[in-house]
mmCIF file of C-alpha atoms in Angstrom:
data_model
loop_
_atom_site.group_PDB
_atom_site.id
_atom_site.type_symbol
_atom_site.label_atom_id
_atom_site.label_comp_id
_atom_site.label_asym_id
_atom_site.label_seq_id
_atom_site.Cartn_x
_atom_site.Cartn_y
_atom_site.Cartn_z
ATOM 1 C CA UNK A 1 -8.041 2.750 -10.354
ATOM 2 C CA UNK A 2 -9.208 4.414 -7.159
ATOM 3 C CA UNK A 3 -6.460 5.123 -4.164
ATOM 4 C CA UNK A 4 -7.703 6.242 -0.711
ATOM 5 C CA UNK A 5 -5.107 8.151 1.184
ATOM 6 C CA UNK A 6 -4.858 8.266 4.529
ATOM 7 C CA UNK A 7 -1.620 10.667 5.782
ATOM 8 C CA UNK A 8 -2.119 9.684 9.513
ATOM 9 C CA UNK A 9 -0.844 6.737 10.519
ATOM 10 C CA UNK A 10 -1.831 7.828 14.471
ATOM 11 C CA UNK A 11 -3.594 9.989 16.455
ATOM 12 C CA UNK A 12 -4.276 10.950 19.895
ATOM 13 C CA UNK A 13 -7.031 12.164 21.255
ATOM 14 C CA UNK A 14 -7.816 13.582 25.292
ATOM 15 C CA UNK A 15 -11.206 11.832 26.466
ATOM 16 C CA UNK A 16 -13.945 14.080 25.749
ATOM 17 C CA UNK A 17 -11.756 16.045 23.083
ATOM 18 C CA UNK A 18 -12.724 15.987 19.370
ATOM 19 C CA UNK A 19 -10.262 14.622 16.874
ATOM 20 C CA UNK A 20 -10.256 14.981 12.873
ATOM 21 C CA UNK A 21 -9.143 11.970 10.832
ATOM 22 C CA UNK A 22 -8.367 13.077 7.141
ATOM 23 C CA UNK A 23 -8.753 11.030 4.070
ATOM 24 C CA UNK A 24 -8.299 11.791 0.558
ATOM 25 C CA UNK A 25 -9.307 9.895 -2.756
ATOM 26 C CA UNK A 26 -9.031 10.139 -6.244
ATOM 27 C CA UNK A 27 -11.642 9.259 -8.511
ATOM 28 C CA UNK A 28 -13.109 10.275 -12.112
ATOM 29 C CA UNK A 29 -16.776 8.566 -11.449
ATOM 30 C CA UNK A 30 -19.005 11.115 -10.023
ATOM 31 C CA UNK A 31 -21.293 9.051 -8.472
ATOM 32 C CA UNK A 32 -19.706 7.012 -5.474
ATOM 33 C CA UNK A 33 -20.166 6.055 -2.037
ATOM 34 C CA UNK A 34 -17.254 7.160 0.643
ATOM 35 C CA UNK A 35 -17.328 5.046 4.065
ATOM 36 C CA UNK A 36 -15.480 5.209 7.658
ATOM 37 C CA UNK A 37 -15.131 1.856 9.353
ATOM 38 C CA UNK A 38 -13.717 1.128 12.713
ATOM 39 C CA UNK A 39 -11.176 -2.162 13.370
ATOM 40 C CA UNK A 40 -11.047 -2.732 16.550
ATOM 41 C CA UNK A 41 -8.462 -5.646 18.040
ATOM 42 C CA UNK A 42 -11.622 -7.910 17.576
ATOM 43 C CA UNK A 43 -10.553 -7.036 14.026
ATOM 44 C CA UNK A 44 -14.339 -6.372 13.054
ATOM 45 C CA UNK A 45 -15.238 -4.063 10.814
ATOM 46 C CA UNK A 46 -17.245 -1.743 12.141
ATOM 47 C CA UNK A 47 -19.437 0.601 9.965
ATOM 48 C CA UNK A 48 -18.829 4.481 11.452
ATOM 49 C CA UNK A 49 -20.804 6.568 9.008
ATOM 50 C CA UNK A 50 -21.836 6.485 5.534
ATOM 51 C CA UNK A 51 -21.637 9.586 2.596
ATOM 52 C CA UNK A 52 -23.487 9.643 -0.688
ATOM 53 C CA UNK A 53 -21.560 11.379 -3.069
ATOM 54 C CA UNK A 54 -25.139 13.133 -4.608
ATOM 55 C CA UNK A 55 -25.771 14.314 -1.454
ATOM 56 C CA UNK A 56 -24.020 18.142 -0.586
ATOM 57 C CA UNK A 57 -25.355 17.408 3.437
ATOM 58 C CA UNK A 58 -22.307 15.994 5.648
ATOM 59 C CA UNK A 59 -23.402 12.804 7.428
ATOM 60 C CA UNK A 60 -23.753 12.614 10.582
ATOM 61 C CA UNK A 61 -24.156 9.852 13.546
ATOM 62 C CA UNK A 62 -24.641 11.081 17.216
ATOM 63 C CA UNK A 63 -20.585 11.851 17.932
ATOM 64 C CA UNK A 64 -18.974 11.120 14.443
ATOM 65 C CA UNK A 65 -19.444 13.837 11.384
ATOM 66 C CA UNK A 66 -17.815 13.897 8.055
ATOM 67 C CA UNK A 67 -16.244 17.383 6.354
ATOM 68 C CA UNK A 68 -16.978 16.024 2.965
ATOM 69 C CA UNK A 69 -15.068 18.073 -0.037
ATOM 70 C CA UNK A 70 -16.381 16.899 -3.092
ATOM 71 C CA UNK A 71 -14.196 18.881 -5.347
ATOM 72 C CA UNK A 72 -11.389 18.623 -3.681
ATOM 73 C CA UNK A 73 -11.699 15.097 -2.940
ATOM 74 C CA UNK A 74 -11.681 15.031 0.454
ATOM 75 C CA UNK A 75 -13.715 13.604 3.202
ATOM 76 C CA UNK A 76 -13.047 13.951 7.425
ATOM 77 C CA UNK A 77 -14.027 12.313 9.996
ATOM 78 C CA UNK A 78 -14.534 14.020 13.273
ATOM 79 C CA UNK A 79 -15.092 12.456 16.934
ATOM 80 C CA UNK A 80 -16.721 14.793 19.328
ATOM 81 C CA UNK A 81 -17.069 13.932 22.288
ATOM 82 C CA UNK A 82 -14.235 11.098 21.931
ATOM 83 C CA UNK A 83 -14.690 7.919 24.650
ATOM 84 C CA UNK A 84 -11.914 5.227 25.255
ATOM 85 C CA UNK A 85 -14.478 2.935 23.289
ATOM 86 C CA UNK A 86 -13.274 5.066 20.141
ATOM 87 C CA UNK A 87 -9.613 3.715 19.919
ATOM 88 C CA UNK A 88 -9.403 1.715 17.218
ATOM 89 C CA UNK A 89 -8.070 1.950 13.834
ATOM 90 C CA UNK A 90 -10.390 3.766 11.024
ATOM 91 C CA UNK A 91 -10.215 3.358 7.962
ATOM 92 C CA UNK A 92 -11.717 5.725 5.177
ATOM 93 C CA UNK A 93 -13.224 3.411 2.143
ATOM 94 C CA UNK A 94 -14.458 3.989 -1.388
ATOM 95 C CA UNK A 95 -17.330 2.313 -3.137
ATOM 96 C CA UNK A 96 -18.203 2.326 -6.875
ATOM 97 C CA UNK A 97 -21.802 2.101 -7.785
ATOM 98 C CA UNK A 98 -21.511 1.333 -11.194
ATOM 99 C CA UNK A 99 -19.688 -1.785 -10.937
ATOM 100 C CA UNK A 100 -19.868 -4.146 -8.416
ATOM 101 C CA UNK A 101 -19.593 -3.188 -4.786
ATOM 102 C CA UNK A 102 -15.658 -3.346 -3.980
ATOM 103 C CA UNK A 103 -14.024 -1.674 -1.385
ATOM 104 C CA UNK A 104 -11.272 0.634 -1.682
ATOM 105 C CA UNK A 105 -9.636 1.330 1.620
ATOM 106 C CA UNK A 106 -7.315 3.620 2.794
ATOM 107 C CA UNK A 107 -4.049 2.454 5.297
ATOM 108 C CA UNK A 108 -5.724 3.356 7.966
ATOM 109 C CA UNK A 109 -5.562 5.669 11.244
ATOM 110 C CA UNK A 110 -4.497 4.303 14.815
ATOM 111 C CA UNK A 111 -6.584 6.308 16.883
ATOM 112 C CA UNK A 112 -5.316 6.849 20.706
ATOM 113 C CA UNK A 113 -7.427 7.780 23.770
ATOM 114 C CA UNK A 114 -5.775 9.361 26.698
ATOM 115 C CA UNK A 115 -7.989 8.683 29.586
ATOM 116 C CA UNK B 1 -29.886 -11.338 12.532
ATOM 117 C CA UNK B 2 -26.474 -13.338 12.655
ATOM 118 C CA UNK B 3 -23.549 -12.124 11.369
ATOM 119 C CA UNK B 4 -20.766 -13.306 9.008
ATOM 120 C CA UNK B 5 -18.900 -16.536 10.283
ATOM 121 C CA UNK B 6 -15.377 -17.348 9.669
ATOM 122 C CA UNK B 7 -13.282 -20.066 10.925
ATOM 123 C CA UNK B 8 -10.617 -20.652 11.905
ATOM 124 C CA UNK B 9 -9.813 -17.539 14.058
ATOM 125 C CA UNK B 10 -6.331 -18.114 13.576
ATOM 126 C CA UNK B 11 -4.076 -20.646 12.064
ATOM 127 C CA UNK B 12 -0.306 -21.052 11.829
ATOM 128 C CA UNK B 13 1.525 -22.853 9.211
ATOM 129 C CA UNK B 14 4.824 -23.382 7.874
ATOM 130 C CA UNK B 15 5.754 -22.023 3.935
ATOM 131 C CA UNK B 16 5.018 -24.134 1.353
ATOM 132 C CA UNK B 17 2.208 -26.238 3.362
ATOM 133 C CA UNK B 18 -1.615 -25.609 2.041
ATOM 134 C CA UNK B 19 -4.644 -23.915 4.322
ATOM 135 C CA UNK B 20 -8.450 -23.357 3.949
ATOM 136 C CA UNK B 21 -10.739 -20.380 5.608
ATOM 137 C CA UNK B 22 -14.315 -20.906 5.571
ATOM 138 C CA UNK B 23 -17.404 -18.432 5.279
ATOM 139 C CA UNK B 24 -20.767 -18.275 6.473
ATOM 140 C CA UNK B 25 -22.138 -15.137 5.070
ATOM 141 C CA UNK B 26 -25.478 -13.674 6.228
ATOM 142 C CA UNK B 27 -28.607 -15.524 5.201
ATOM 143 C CA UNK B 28 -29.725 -13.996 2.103
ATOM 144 C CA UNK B 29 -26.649 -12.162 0.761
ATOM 145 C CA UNK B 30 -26.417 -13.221 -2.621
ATOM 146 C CA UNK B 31 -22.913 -11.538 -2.881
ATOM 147 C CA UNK B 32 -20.106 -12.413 -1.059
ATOM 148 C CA UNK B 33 -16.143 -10.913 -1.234
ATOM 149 C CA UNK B 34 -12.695 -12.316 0.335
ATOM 150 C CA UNK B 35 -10.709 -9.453 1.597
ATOM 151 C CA UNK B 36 -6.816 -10.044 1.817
ATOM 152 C CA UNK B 37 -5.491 -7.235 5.273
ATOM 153 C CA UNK B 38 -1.646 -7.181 5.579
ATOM 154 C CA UNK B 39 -0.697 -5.718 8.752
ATOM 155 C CA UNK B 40 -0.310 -1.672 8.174
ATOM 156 C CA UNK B 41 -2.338 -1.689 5.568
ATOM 157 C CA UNK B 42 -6.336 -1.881 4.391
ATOM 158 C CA UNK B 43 -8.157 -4.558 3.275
ATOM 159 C CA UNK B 44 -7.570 -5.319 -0.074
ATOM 160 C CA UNK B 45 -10.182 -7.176 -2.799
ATOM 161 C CA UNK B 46 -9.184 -10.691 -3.713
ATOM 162 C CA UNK B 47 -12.847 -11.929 -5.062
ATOM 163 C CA UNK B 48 -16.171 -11.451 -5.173
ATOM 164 C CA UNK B 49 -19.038 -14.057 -5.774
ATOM 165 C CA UNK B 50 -23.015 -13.083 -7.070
ATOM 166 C CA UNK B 51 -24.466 -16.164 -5.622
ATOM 167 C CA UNK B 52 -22.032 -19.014 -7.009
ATOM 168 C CA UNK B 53 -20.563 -17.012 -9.825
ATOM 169 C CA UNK B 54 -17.461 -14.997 -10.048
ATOM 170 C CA UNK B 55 -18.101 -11.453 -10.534
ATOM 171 C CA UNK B 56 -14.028 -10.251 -10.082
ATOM 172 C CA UNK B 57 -10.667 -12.110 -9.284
ATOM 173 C CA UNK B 58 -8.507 -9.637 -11.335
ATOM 174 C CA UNK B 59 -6.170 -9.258 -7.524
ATOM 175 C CA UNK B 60 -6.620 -13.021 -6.584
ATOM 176 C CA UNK B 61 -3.090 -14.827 -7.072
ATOM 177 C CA UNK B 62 -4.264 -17.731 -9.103
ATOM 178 C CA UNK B 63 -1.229 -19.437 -9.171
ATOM 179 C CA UNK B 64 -1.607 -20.924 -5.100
ATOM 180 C CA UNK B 65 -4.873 -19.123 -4.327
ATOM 181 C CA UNK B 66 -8.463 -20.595 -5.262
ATOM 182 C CA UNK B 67 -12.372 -19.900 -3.995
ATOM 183 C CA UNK B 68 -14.982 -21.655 -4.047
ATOM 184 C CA UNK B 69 -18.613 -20.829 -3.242
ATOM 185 C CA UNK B 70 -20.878 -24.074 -3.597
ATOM 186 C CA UNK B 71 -24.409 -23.475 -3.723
ATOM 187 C CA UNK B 72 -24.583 -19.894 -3.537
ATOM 188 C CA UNK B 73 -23.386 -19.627 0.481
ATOM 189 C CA UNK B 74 -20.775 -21.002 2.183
ATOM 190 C CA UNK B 75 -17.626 -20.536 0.374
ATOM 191 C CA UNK B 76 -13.532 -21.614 0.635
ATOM 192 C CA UNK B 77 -10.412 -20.099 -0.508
ATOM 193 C CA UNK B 78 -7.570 -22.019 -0.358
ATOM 194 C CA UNK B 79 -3.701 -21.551 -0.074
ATOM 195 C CA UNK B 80 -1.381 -23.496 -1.834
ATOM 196 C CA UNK B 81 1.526 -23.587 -1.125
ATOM 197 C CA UNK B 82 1.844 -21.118 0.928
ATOM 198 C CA UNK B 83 3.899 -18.451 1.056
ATOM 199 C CA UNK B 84 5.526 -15.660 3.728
ATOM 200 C CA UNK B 85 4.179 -12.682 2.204
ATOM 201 C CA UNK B 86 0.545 -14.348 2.489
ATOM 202 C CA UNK B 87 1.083 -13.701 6.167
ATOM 203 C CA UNK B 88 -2.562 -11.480 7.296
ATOM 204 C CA UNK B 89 -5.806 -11.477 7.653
ATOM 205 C CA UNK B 90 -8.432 -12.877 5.549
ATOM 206 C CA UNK B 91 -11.389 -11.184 5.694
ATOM 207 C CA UNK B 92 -14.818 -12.497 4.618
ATOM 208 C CA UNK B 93 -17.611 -9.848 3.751
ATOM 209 C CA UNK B 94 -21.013 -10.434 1.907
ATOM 210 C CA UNK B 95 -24.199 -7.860 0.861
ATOM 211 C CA UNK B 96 -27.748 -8.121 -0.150
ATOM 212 C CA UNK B 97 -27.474 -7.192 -3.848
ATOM 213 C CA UNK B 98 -24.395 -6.072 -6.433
ATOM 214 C CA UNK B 99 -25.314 -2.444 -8.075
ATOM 215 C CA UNK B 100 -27.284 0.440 -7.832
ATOM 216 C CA UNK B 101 -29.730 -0.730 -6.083
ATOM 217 C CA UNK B 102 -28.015 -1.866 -3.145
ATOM 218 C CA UNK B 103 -26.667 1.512 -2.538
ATOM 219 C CA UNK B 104 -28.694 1.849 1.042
ATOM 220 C CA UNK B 105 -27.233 -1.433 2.161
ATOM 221 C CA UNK B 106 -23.886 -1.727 3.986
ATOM 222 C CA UNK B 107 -21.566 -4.790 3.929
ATOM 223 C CA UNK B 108 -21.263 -6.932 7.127
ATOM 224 C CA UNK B 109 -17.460 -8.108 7.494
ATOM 225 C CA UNK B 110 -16.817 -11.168 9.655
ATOM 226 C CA UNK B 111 -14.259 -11.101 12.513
ATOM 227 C CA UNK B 112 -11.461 -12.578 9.835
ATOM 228 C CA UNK B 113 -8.847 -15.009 10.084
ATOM 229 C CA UNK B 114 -5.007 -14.450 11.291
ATOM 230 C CA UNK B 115 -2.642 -16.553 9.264
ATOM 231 C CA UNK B 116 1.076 -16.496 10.027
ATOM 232 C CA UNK B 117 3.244 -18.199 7.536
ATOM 233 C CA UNK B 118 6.653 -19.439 8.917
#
């Protein structure tokens, strides 16, 4: 089965500081899909940024990037730039291709911004 | 174009009693998933529809929990009885197609519903 790790439970972040949000997986596919989704109180998930596994680029979306480590089975998530609209909790997710369209999510991060 | 409704918001109920969530999913989705989020952790599979179909229920607890999706849209799932460790939030999630193809499409989640069990 596939686990997403998340080792962070919180982090805190200055406004206007960038933060790194780590997430691990473990997998034996090799095609896959690996997600970032923000919960706000609201507790809507929110759709950060998206990575193909194919693809060898690191997504990006205006102030959010991914560090994505195919081989080692790791993919980041870094805030530039971060805004008090960015606390939330984050959560990395894994999606099969193959079969069906399940989630796997990690615990999640509390993310913190200190005005 | 609207998003996924859920109702209730919240809902409190005592162990033992029985309680139904309802979802809305986007117009068109033919697939539609119940998430099960206990607090600290991430949302966790409990089914998944194709239209009115059951594509996977391995993780739903069959003994108190049931879904239902009539018609291919709105669908149910039911509690009973209820339990303290079903204390969380029940999130409702659908997409445009199952499989490859639907690789370029993201989910939509609705807002979810709080249940506290006491």
């Amino acid at each position: 089965a596939q686990t997403v790790t998340q080792s962070q439970p919180e982090m805190s972040v200055q406004e206007a500081e960038t933060v790194t949000l780590s997430c691990t997986y473990d997998t034996s596919e090799s095609d896959y899909y690996l997600f970032w989704y923000k919960q706000p109180p609201s507790r809507q998930m929110i759709l950060v940024i998206r990575q193909e596994a194919y693809k060898q680029q690191n997504a990006t979306e205006n102030r959010f990037s991914v560090n994505f480590q195919k081989a080692a089975k790791s993919f980041s998530l870094k805030i530039s730039d971060s805004q008090l609209g960015d606390a939330a909790m984050y959560f990395c997710a894994y999606r099969r291709t193959n079969t069906g369209n399940q989630f796997y999510f990690g615990t999640g991060t509390s993310l913190t911004v200190i005005p | 174009e609207a998003g996924v409704a859920q109702s209730p918001r919240y809902k409190i109920i005592e162990k033992r009693q029985s309680v139904a969530f309802w979802c809305n999913p986007i117009s068109g989705h033919a697939t539609l998933y119940w998430y099960q989020q206990i607090l600290g952790q991430g949302p966790k599979l409990l089914i998944q529809f194709q239209n009115n179909g059951v594509v996977d229920d391995s993780q739903l607890p069959k003994d108190r929990f049931s879904a239902e999706r009539l018609k291919g849209v709105d669908s149910t799932l039911k509690i009973q009885p209820a339990k303290l460790e079903d204390s969380a939030v029940y999130l409702c999630a659908s997409s445009s197609l199952a499989g490859p193809a639907n690789k370029n499409y993201g989910y939509t989640f609705g807002s979810g519903t709080r249940l506290t069990v006491v």
